[in-house]
Structures are given as C-alpha cells and as structure tokens.
Amino acid sequence: METDLGPVIYDRATKIAILQGFFHDWTELFRLDQAFAGNPRWNFDAYYREVFRGPFYEILASLKNEAFRDEREYRLVYREDPTLFNGEPFTRAPKYFRMAGSLLVPYTTSRDLVGSRIDGYEASRPSSTLAIREVMVGPHPLAQSALAGVREFLDERGYRDTPAVASDVPFR
C-alpha cells in the first residue's frame, strides 16, 4: 500500500519530459534484464507487466490538461497491492463505486485508508447475494473500460464467479 501527495502537472513540455524519462528508464532496465530471461525461475514478461504498472499509473494520475492549470491542484494517489495483505494484521480498504458518465469507477475514501491499517478492521459487506448468472454490458464507446468497471464491481461485491461480458452490438 502506497500513498503519495504531489502537484498535478499541467505543462505539456513537462508532461512529455516525464513520460519520456519513464519510458527511457523502463526500456533501459528491460534491455539490461533480458540477460535473465533465459533463467526458468525468472518470469520476465510478468515482471515487466507488473512492476512498472503502479508507477506508470501514478505518473498518469498526476497529469492533467493545460486548460485546468488555474486549479493548481494536488492529488493524493493511493495504490493498493493485494499481495501485501497476505498474513498482515490489517485488511484492504473497502472499495466503493460511483458513476462517471456511463462508467463505474472504483474509489476508496481517505477515512477508510486510515481504517484499513487498524487491526481487526472489517469493511461492511452485504450479507447475502442475488442469484445473478451473468451481466451483459451494453454497447459503449469505451467498452473495455465499462466492462472492467463492472467486473471489478462484481468481484468486490462477492460475484467473482459471475461472468461479465460485452455486448456484440456495436456502439453507434
């Protein structure tokens, strides 16, 4: 679990420099680590998919369009790695969901971040579930994002075995 507070970056040249620096470093590490790819105990592809995902999302969360520069915003970025909670005396912060346009977006509250560190803290969960056999996500301009939001919502609410599928009908 990691929480960072930092200024939002609005300047286009600064955003480009930060992203170029990130990808330069990632590419250089990738090149240097390819020597280990032949080791059967080293899962090279999985490592590079996972280890850079969090920092990349953290960078993206700090970037915003120049038109909003007068806001002079700071963002608190919270990243939660579920593997960190195995055998630890605290639980994950509960996830809530809100509508953002026509997408389901997961979030957690800063109050719950404090609560997630307290031994024995338990998030409230529904005591029973409905007999949902499948969820069909209708046509959407951001179909994969909509599907991912519904999938995460179902998982968080105890419907891990309930399939969520995208509609075959194209969005017009």
XYZ file of C-alpha atoms in Angstrom:
172
model
C 0.000 0.000 0.000
C 1.431 3.324 -1.002
C 0.087 6.855 -0.788
C 1.764 9.862 -2.383
C 0.762 13.517 -2.412
C 2.033 15.692 -5.225
C 1.207 18.566 -7.517
C -0.723 17.988 -10.716
C 1.335 18.732 -13.812
C -0.379 20.837 -16.452
C 2.540 21.984 -18.633
C 2.692 19.970 -21.863
C 6.503 20.072 -22.182
C 6.930 18.876 -18.585
C 4.447 16.021 -19.108
C 6.302 14.919 -22.256
C 9.662 15.044 -20.455
C 8.350 12.988 -17.518
C 6.838 10.324 -19.792
C 9.941 10.192 -21.985
C 12.095 9.782 -18.886
C 9.884 6.981 -17.568
C 9.941 5.086 -20.863
C 13.672 5.638 -21.299
C 14.342 4.155 -17.855
C 11.905 1.294 -18.441
C 13.474 0.471 -21.810
C 16.995 0.584 -20.382
C 16.082 -1.730 -17.477
C 14.276 -4.045 -19.875
C 17.366 -4.233 -22.090
C 19.684 -4.901 -19.143
C 17.394 -7.538 -17.641
C 16.944 -9.505 -20.849
C 20.040 -11.453 -19.860
C 17.988 -13.058 -17.086
C 15.131 -14.013 -19.408
C 16.683 -17.441 -20.046
C 16.521 -18.365 -16.344
C 13.469 -20.655 -15.899
C 12.801 -19.178 -12.419
C 12.622 -15.619 -13.817
C 9.187 -14.759 -15.228
C 10.467 -11.887 -17.348
C 7.204 -10.893 -19.065
C 5.107 -10.966 -15.887
C 7.727 -8.948 -14.028
C 7.698 -6.142 -16.578
C 3.922 -6.140 -16.818
C 3.518 -5.795 -13.053
C 6.493 -3.899 -11.652
C 6.031 -0.802 -13.813
C 2.235 -0.679 -13.850
C 1.860 1.059 -10.465
C 4.468 3.781 -11.041
C 3.121 4.398 -14.555
C -0.445 4.835 -13.268
C 0.885 7.100 -10.544
C 2.507 9.312 -13.174
C -0.670 9.336 -15.252
C -2.725 10.320 -12.207
C -0.589 13.438 -11.798
C -1.107 14.714 -15.361
C -3.952 16.975 -16.393
C -4.859 19.071 -19.416
C -3.314 22.562 -19.554
C -6.781 24.140 -19.642
C -7.126 23.343 -15.907
C -3.819 24.914 -14.784
C -5.579 27.639 -12.775
C -6.788 24.937 -10.369
C -3.218 24.401 -9.044
C -4.389 21.018 -7.816
C -2.582 18.489 -5.654
C -3.549 14.837 -5.808
C -3.339 12.116 -3.242
C -2.599 8.911 -5.142
C -3.304 5.655 -3.331
C -2.070 2.346 -4.710
C -3.017 -0.910 -3.085
C -1.168 -4.138 -3.794
C -3.395 -7.022 -2.630
C -0.387 -9.331 -2.193
C 0.877 -7.063 0.595
C -2.073 -8.045 2.754
C -1.304 -11.763 2.881
C -0.634 -12.571 6.532
C -0.634 -8.926 7.660
C -2.677 -7.662 10.645
C -4.752 -5.258 8.542
C -7.233 -5.575 5.710
C -7.709 -3.819 2.414
C -9.606 -0.572 2.358
C -13.163 -1.132 1.113
C -13.975 -0.147 -2.443
C -16.953 1.932 -3.345
C -18.223 2.660 -6.814
C -19.573 5.792 -8.445
C -20.846 6.640 -11.876
C -18.548 8.777 -14.041
C -20.579 9.456 -17.141
C -21.626 5.961 -18.100
C -18.734 4.101 -16.417
C -18.470 2.519 -12.978
C -15.359 3.899 -11.280
C -13.930 2.310 -8.116
C -12.716 4.535 -5.300
C -11.917 4.434 -1.618
C -12.144 7.207 0.944
C -9.295 8.732 2.905
C -11.149 7.783 6.110
C -11.105 4.140 5.005
C -7.374 4.345 4.262
C -6.764 5.125 7.919
C -9.208 2.388 8.962
C -7.507 -0.195 6.754
C -4.428 -0.048 8.971
C -6.281 -0.829 12.188
C -6.053 -4.430 13.366
C -9.384 -6.178 13.027
C -10.971 -3.510 10.821
C -13.624 -5.070 8.638
C -15.371 -3.377 5.755
C -19.112 -3.767 5.664
C -20.230 -6.255 3.030
C -23.669 -7.371 2.005
C -24.724 -10.437 3.984
C -26.435 -12.109 1.036
C -26.100 -12.086 -2.716
C -28.603 -12.283 -5.533
C -28.617 -15.247 -7.894
C -27.063 -13.343 -10.802
C -25.970 -15.707 -13.585
C -24.398 -13.183 -15.985
C -24.018 -9.444 -16.525
C -24.172 -8.109 -20.093
C -22.515 -4.721 -20.592
C -24.316 -2.901 -23.382
C -22.736 -1.059 -26.309
C -20.428 1.665 -25.091
C -17.816 3.970 -26.662
C -15.311 2.757 -24.021
C -16.455 -0.852 -23.978
C -13.349 -2.363 -22.321
C -13.303 0.293 -19.583
C -17.009 -0.210 -18.929
C -16.517 -3.981 -18.774
C -13.508 -3.622 -16.439
C -15.517 -1.393 -14.075
C -18.420 -3.859 -13.961
C -16.001 -6.789 -13.444
C -14.302 -5.037 -10.525
C -17.683 -4.093 -9.050
C -18.871 -7.712 -9.228
C -15.619 -9.039 -7.730
C -15.779 -6.580 -4.861
C -19.401 -7.493 -4.114
C -18.774 -11.244 -3.945
C -19.753 -12.207 -7.506
C -16.329 -13.458 -8.608
C -17.819 -16.429 -10.469
C -20.462 -14.366 -12.272
C -19.411 -13.715 -15.874
C -19.443 -10.146 -17.187
C -19.484 -9.984 -20.967
C -19.528 -7.178 -23.504
C -22.416 -6.938 -25.905
C -21.729 -7.882 -29.517
C -23.911 -4.989 -30.662
C -21.653 -2.170 -31.913
C -21.818 1.277 -30.363
C -23.138 3.824 -32.848
